[in-house]
Amino acid sequence: MGRKPTNLDLYKLAFSHTSAAKENSDGFKESNERLEYLGDAVLGMVIAEYLFKRFPYKDEGFLTEIRSRLVSRESLGQLARKIGLDKLVVYDTKRKTALSFKYLHGDTMEAFIGAIFLDKGIKFCSKFITRNMLNAHIDLKHIIDNDNNYKSKLIEWSQRQGKTVKFDMIDEKGNSHQKQFKIQVLVEEEIVSSGVGFSKKNAEQDAARRACEALNI
Amino acid sequence: MGRKPTNLDLYKLAFSHTSAAKENSDGFKESNERLEYLGDAVLGMVIAEYLFKRFPYKDEGFLTEIRSRLVSRESLGQLARKIGLDKLVVYDTKRKTALSFKYLHGDTMEAFIGAIFLDKGIKFCSKFITRNMLNAHIDLKHIIDNDNNYKSKLIEWSQRQGKTVKFDMIDEKGNSHQKQFKIQVLVEEEIVSSGVGFSKKNAEQDAARRACEALNI
């Protein structure tokens, strides 16, 4: 992270998955989940500010969409593995097949950010996110251009699997000036995910991205 | 806000609703929506930190739930009116019936926070949120205790209106150790909202709260 930790316990906690959590002296079971909650909020803010300043003439629909791609569990998980966090996290191997492990690395990334924030404060943490994550490992242009990826990814998967995929618009809010759409993804007539966006295309992408996450595609 | 603004233009922008937006010299239509996006993220982080520190032995499910109640558009709207922001926002009165006006005050509150953040930095903004919002105007105990409010509120409303309300569980993720539920609210067999939570009860509350917001109850 570029500097020595002050409070090492925070980082130990950040790498303690709930499956390996122990009770502390007050009888509270400590795992990295509270840090993950905090890190998620810190990351959300730092990336919001970063995109706000980097794209002064893009509207909030664009900023929201790019942010949600940057902080998706999939992309955080990749990042965690790139910087080697996957080797530090402690979990109960007997439970490794459980569903909550799907997000193990992404969640650890968030908890790590929560620990840095508490240990070093928002300024350092913000620099860490910008330098060590965004500038070092993220190809922003690629992320912006890969607008259509999730829908095609989902459709290709369904063709391989011989399953039906349907996109249903379930909600439309606002007037012509500012509309928001909500679209649901159904696989084999079962609801898998829903997504929102300021255009039908964006809502479809959002829903498709969530479907890919939910289905582990 | 407790201090003189440095960059007054930021605040003017924060109070410009999209219905009254004008193009700037670069041809970009400026309204408070970008500031609202930023303020939402800042508010989310500051409240996440506040609750994290105030409730050291509460799990992330509790923290997430209380935070979402604190930053709901309804509660932000109330707050905006309490501190008089509703008198400052500029909008096109001809369009006032439009749906996007439902959130006018809550959105302005977020944009105002975005402006303070850009003008004065995160430390001042964080103090503003803690002192002028949380400590001055929010009854946290009341918010925590009013767990059941939204479901009863929705059911009472439906009885007055003679409409059917149904809660359907549409998703269940995770293992017995850590489960997440997703519940949908249907009014007259039409989907109105969905909510998530670490227990069925919490998911129902979340869904009911969103339904109350969507239906203006």
CSV table of N, CA and C in Angstrom, one decimal, chain B residues 139-193:
chain,number,residue,atom,x,y,z
B,139,ASP,N,-33.5,12.0,14.7
B,139,ASP,CA,-33.7,11.3,15.9
B,139,ASP,C,-33.3,9.8,15.6
B,140,LEU,N,-32.0,9.5,15.8
B,140,LEU,CA,-31.5,8.2,15.4
B,140,LEU,C,-32.3,7.0,16.1
B,141,LYS,N,-32.5,7.2,17.4
B,141,LYS,CA,-33.2,6.2,18.1
B,141,LYS,C,-34.6,5.9,17.5
B,142,HIS,N,-35.3,7.0,17.1
B,142,HIS,CA,-36.6,6.8,16.5
B,142,HIS,C,-36.5,6.0,15.2
B,143,ILE,N,-35.5,6.4,14.4
B,143,ILE,CA,-35.3,5.7,13.1
B,143,ILE,C,-35.0,4.2,13.3
B,144,ILE,N,-34.2,3.9,14.3
B,144,ILE,CA,-33.8,2.5,14.6
B,144,ILE,C,-35.0,1.7,15.1
B,145,ASP,N,-35.8,2.4,15.9
B,145,ASP,CA,-36.9,1.7,16.5
B,145,ASP,C,-38.1,1.5,15.5
B,146,ASN,N,-38.2,2.3,14.5
B,146,ASN,CA,-39.3,2.3,13.7
B,146,ASN,C,-39.1,1.3,12.5
B,147,ASP,N,-38.7,0.1,12.9
B,147,ASP,CA,-38.4,-1.0,12.1
B,147,ASP,C,-39.6,-1.4,11.3
B,148,ASN,N,-40.8,-1.4,11.9
B,148,ASN,CA,-42.0,-2.1,11.3
B,148,ASN,C,-42.9,-1.1,10.6
B,149,ASN,N,-42.5,0.2,10.7
B,149,ASN,CA,-43.3,1.2,10.1
B,149,ASN,C,-43.8,1.0,8.7
B,150,TYR,N,-42.8,0.7,7.8
B,150,TYR,CA,-43.2,0.8,6.4
B,150,TYR,C,-44.2,-0.3,6.0
B,151,LYS,N,-44.0,-1.5,6.5
B,151,LYS,CA,-44.9,-2.6,6.1
B,151,LYS,C,-46.3,-2.2,6.6
B,152,SER,N,-46.5,-1.8,7.9
B,152,SER,CA,-47.8,-1.4,8.4
B,152,SER,C,-48.4,-0.2,7.6
B,153,LYS,N,-47.5,0.7,7.3
B,153,LYS,CA,-47.9,1.9,6.6
B,153,LYS,C,-48.5,1.5,5.2
B,154,LEU,N,-47.8,0.6,4.6
B,154,LEU,CA,-48.3,0.1,3.2
B,154,LEU,C,-49.6,-0.6,3.3
B,155,ILE,N,-49.7,-1.5,4.4
B,155,ILE,CA,-50.9,-2.3,4.5
B,155,ILE,C,-52.1,-1.4,4.9
B,156,GLU,N,-51.9,-0.5,5.8
B,156,GLU,CA,-53.0,0.5,6.1
B,156,GLU,C,-53.4,1.2,4.9
B,157,TRP,N,-52.5,1.7,4.1
B,157,TRP,CA,-52.8,2.4,2.9
B,157,TRP,C,-53.7,1.6,1.9
B,158,SER,N,-53.2,0.3,1.8
B,158,SER,CA,-53.9,-0.6,0.9
B,158,SER,C,-55.4,-0.9,1.3
B,159,GLN,N,-55.5,-0.9,2.7
B,159,GLN,CA,-56.9,-1.2,3.2
B,159,GLN,C,-57.8,0.0,2.9
B,160,ARG,N,-57.2,1.2,3.1
B,160,ARG,CA,-57.9,2.4,2.8
B,160,ARG,C,-58.3,2.5,1.4
B,161,GLN,N,-57.4,2.1,0.5
B,161,GLN,CA,-57.7,2.2,-1.0
B,161,GLN,C,-58.4,1.0,-1.5
B,162,GLY,N,-58.6,0.0,-0.7
B,162,GLY,CA,-59.3,-1.3,-1.2
B,162,GLY,C,-58.4,-2.0,-2.2
B,163,LYS,N,-57.1,-2.0,-2.1
B,163,LYS,CA,-56.2,-2.6,-3.0
B,163,LYS,C,-55.5,-3.8,-2.4
B,164,THR,N,-55.2,-4.8,-3.2
B,164,THR,CA,-54.4,-6.0,-2.7
B,164,THR,C,-52.9,-5.7,-2.6
B,165,VAL,N,-52.3,-6.1,-1.5
B,165,VAL,CA,-50.9,-6.0,-1.4
B,165,VAL,C,-50.3,-7.4,-1.2
B,166,LYS,N,-49.2,-7.7,-1.9
B,166,LYS,CA,-48.6,-9.0,-1.7
B,166,LYS,C,-47.1,-8.9,-1.6
B,167,PHE,N,-46.5,-9.7,-0.7
B,167,PHE,CA,-45.0,-9.7,-0.6
B,167,PHE,C,-44.6,-11.1,-1.1
B,168,ASP,N,-43.7,-11.1,-2.1
B,168,ASP,CA,-43.2,-12.3,-2.7
B,168,ASP,C,-41.7,-12.4,-2.6
B,169,MET,N,-41.3,-13.6,-2.1
B,169,MET,CA,-39.8,-13.8,-2.0
B,169,MET,C,-39.4,-14.2,-3.4
B,170,ILE,N,-38.5,-13.5,-4.0
B,170,ILE,CA,-38.1,-13.8,-5.4
B,170,ILE,C,-36.6,-14.3,-5.4
B,171,ASP,N,-35.9,-14.2,-4.4
B,171,ASP,CA,-34.5,-14.7,-4.4
B,171,ASP,C,-34.0,-14.9,-3.0
B,172,GLU,N,-33.1,-15.9,-2.9
B,172,GLU,CA,-32.6,-16.3,-1.6
B,172,GLU,C,-31.1,-16.7,-1.9
B,173,LYS,N,-30.2,-16.0,-1.4
B,173,LYS,CA,-28.8,-16.3,-1.7
B,173,LYS,C,-28.0,-16.7,-0.5
B,174,GLY,N,-26.9,-17.4,-0.7
B,174,GLY,CA,-26.0,-17.7,0.4
B,174,GLY,C,-26.4,-19.0,1.1
B,175,ASN,N,-25.6,-19.3,2.1
B,175,ASN,CA,-25.8,-20.6,2.9
B,175,ASN,C,-26.4,-20.2,4.2
B,176,SER,N,-26.6,-21.2,5.0
B,176,SER,CA,-27.3,-20.9,6.3
B,176,SER,C,-26.6,-19.9,7.2
B,177,HIS,N,-25.2,-19.9,7.0
B,177,HIS,CA,-24.4,-19.0,7.7
B,177,HIS,C,-24.7,-17.6,7.4
B,178,GLN,N,-24.9,-17.3,6.2
B,178,GLN,CA,-25.1,-15.9,5.7
B,178,GLN,C,-26.1,-15.9,4.6
B,179,LYS,N,-27.3,-15.6,4.9
B,179,LYS,CA,-28.3,-15.6,3.8
B,179,LYS,C,-28.8,-14.2,3.4
B,180,GLN,N,-29.1,-14.0,2.2
B,180,GLN,CA,-29.7,-12.7,1.8
B,180,GLN,C,-31.0,-13.0,1.0
B,181,PHE,N,-32.0,-12.2,1.4
B,181,PHE,CA,-33.3,-12.5,0.8
B,181,PHE,C,-33.7,-11.3,-0.1
B,182,LYS,N,-34.4,-11.6,-1.1
B,182,LYS,CA,-35.0,-10.5,-2.0
B,182,LYS,C,-36.5,-10.7,-2.1
B,183,ILE,N,-37.2,-9.6,-1.7
B,183,ILE,CA,-38.6,-9.7,-1.7
B,183,ILE,C,-39.2,-8.6,-2.5
B,184,GLN,N,-40.3,-9.0,-3.2
B,184,GLN,CA,-41.0,-8.0,-4.1
B,184,GLN,C,-42.3,-7.6,-3.5
B,185,VAL,N,-42.7,-6.4,-3.7
B,185,VAL,CA,-44.0,-5.9,-3.3
B,185,VAL,C,-44.9,-5.8,-4.6
B,186,LEU,N,-46.1,-6.5,-4.5
B,186,LEU,CA,-47.0,-6.4,-5.6
B,186,LEU,C,-48.3,-5.7,-5.1
B,187,VAL,N,-48.7,-4.7,-5.8
B,187,VAL,CA,-50.0,-4.0,-5.5
B,187,VAL,C,-50.9,-4.3,-6.7
B,188,GLU,N,-52.1,-4.9,-6.4
B,188,GLU,CA,-53.0,-5.3,-7.5
B,188,GLU,C,-52.2,-6.1,-8.5
B,189,GLU,N,-51.4,-7.0,-8.1
B,189,GLU,CA,-50.7,-8.0,-8.9
B,189,GLU,C,-49.6,-7.3,-9.8
B,190,GLU,N,-49.3,-6.0,-9.5
B,190,GLU,CA,-48.3,-5.4,-10.3
B,190,GLU,C,-47.1,-5.1,-9.4
B,191,ILE,N,-45.9,-5.4,-10.0
B,191,ILE,CA,-44.6,-5.2,-9.2
B,191,ILE,C,-44.4,-3.7,-8.9
B,192,VAL,N,-44.3,-3.3,-7.7
B,192,VAL,CA,-44.1,-1.9,-7.3
B,192,VAL,C,-42.6,-1.7,-6.9
B,193,SER,N,-42.1,-2.6,-6.2
B,193,SER,CA,-40.7,-2.4,-5.7
B,193,SER,C,-40.1,-3.8,-5.3
